[in-house]
Amino acid sequence: MKKIMLAGALSIVCFTGGLGGQAYAQEAVGVANSIHQKQAVAATDQLQAMSYQDIYKILLLSKVGFENNEVTIVTTKTNITVKISLDAILQSYKDGTNLYPEGEKEFKENFEEIKKAFGNAIQIKITQTGNGFKSEIYTANKWEVISAADLNEMLLVFARADVELKPGGYFKDAIGHWAESYIQLLYQADIINGSSATTFNPNGQVTRGELAAIIFRASGLNVNEDYEGPATYTDLNGFWGAKEVAILEEYGLIDIYDGSQFEPKKPVTREEMAYVTARYLQAMEVDLSQVSSNNTFTDKNQMRKETVEAIGLLQQLGILNGTNGKFNPKGNLTRAEVSKILTLTLMKLSDEE
């Protein structure tokens, strides 16, 4: 398969480490003094024009790639609270993932003073107020209002990541959901859509046809360029994704569906998703030679034999897990679960770039 990744997906994955360095910048060094003046002005103008919803989306995207103990984001219907570990910021400079290298020297030199001011983590809260929002930072055991300019400096690093947010994506039924960052990444990368302009239906099931469309978009394939003829399945007449299914079949990504019918409206099972995802990684030429396919789930005897190693591979990669030692291969997947699995898969791809 052509190794084509959506530029949006890759740029979003590169957020890792960014928020930490920038959050410190407003307190001690001032971003505008450390980068080119025109760049600072352009980014500040962009951020000043942002709505609460856009800031919400950017912060969600920043969460992808962090461990929960490094950055936490709590969202409600009216506010966003971000907590950034100072140790995580320090580590991001050590491992080269921080998007604000200009702040490294000042951060390290003033680490103890920063810790006295903020504790072990910097906390920022943004609250909707009518058509606008209020920004606060937690210091000296209380919330202090910060100016729009200070907030701009704290968020400037995301503008530097050169992400152009799509309209929409503020899904009210996903606010506070454990998968909202994964959902937002795939939405911004044009891989998955909402069930409406304002809803995502995170707990809804995913059909075979929907999975085919999602994998097709993630692969960077093009219907007009890659379609060479209809699939062998006999039940795709009138199905909106018939060409996508045909192309994926040609590449061998969906050969787990080896009968005469594809049944595009049938819900996807957990083992089917695992198999297709593993085939996708292989087709994208990810080096899996050093990854074990040891499957430790206790219900292996309930899996189709061709899915056992695929499930083991994704288990060892940390892309999927089970409950109480079981995988439940015949169970169905929610839209939220598929969003997490595919996001982690894209991150594995980005590691190969």
PDB file of N, CA and C in Angstrom, residues 14 39 73-74 97 115 131 133 137 164 177 203 238 247 270 295 345 353:
ATOM      1  N   CYS A  14       2.045  15.467  16.639  1.00  0.00           N
ATOM      2  CA  CYS A  14       3.263  16.150  17.069  1.00  0.00           C
ATOM      3  C   CYS A  14       3.039  17.134  18.211  1.00  0.00           C
ATOM      4  N   GLN A  39       6.339  36.555  14.053  1.00  0.00           N
ATOM      5  CA  GLN A  39       5.730  35.262  14.354  1.00  0.00           C
ATOM      6  C   GLN A  39       4.853  35.369  15.594  1.00  0.00           C
ATOM      7  N   ILE A  73      -6.950  16.821  31.672  1.00  0.00           N
ATOM      8  CA  ILE A  73      -7.906  17.828  31.211  1.00  0.00           C
ATOM      9  C   ILE A  73      -9.288  17.393  31.673  1.00  0.00           C
ATOM     10  N   VAL A  74      -9.925  18.253  32.422  1.00  0.00           N
ATOM     11  CA  VAL A  74     -11.284  17.991  32.893  1.00  0.00           C
ATOM     12  C   VAL A  74     -12.211  18.962  32.182  1.00  0.00           C
ATOM     13  N   THR A  97      10.812  16.437  23.240  1.00  0.00           N
ATOM     14  CA  THR A  97       9.452  16.498  22.707  1.00  0.00           C
ATOM     15  C   THR A  97       8.788  17.851  22.912  1.00  0.00           C
ATOM     16  N   LYS A 115       8.072  26.147  41.020  1.00  0.00           N
ATOM     17  CA  LYS A 115       7.430  25.164  41.892  1.00  0.00           C
ATOM     18  C   LYS A 115       6.823  25.829  43.118  1.00  0.00           C
ATOM     19  N   ASN A 131     -20.747  35.115  25.385  1.00  0.00           N
ATOM     20  CA  ASN A 131     -20.109  34.822  24.106  1.00  0.00           C
ATOM     21  C   ASN A 131     -18.593  34.732  24.207  1.00  0.00           C
ATOM     22  N   PHE A 133     -15.045  34.146  27.253  1.00  0.00           N
ATOM     23  CA  PHE A 133     -14.565  33.240  28.282  1.00  0.00           C
ATOM     24  C   PHE A 133     -13.627  33.979  29.227  1.00  0.00           C
ATOM     25  N   ILE A 137      -5.453  31.100  36.413  1.00  0.00           N
ATOM     26  CA  ILE A 137      -4.359  30.203  36.742  1.00  0.00           C
ATOM     27  C   ILE A 137      -4.315  30.042  38.255  1.00  0.00           C
ATOM     28  N   GLU A 164      -4.678  23.939  11.546  1.00  0.00           N
ATOM     29  CA  GLU A 164      -5.847  24.716  11.175  1.00  0.00           C
ATOM     30  C   GLU A 164      -7.084  23.917  11.568  1.00  0.00           C
ATOM     31  N   HIS A 177     -16.270  12.956  28.157  1.00  0.00           N
ATOM     32  CA  HIS A 177     -16.135  11.526  27.855  1.00  0.00           C
ATOM     33  C   HIS A 177     -14.660  11.145  27.869  1.00  0.00           C
ATOM     34  N   ASN A 203     -21.081   6.293  22.312  1.00  0.00           N
ATOM     35  CA  ASN A 203     -21.400   4.938  22.769  1.00  0.00           C
ATOM     36  C   ASN A 203     -22.161   4.120  21.729  1.00  0.00           C
ATOM     37  N   GLY A 238     -25.693  -0.392  -4.216  1.00  0.00           N
ATOM     38  CA  GLY A 238     -26.395   0.698  -3.546  1.00  0.00           C
ATOM     39  C   GLY A 238     -25.753   1.144  -2.249  1.00  0.00           C
ATOM     40  N   ILE A 247     -11.545  -1.275  -2.754  1.00  0.00           N
ATOM     41  CA  ILE A 247     -10.114  -0.936  -2.703  1.00  0.00           C
ATOM     42  C   ILE A 247      -9.445  -1.619  -1.511  1.00  0.00           C
ATOM     43  N   ARG A 270     -14.929  -6.988  18.120  1.00  0.00           N
ATOM     44  CA  ARG A 270     -13.621  -6.583  18.621  1.00  0.00           C
ATOM     45  C   ARG A 270     -12.490  -7.313  17.881  1.00  0.00           C
ATOM     46  N   ASN A 295      -0.301 -13.544  22.629  1.00  0.00           N
ATOM     47  CA  ASN A 295      -1.652 -13.191  23.072  1.00  0.00           C
ATOM     48  C   ASN A 295      -1.875 -13.810  24.448  1.00  0.00           C
ATOM     49  N   THR A 345      -3.076   3.780  16.970  1.00  0.00           N
ATOM     50  CA  THR A 345      -2.459   3.215  15.776  1.00  0.00           C
ATOM     51  C   THR A 345      -1.753   4.297  14.963  1.00  0.00           C
ATOM     52  N   GLU A 353       7.807   7.566  11.325  1.00  0.00           N
ATOM     53  CA  GLU A 353       8.155   8.608  10.345  1.00  0.00           C
ATOM     54  C   GLU A 353       9.562   9.134  10.579  1.00  0.00           C
TER      55      GLU A 353
END
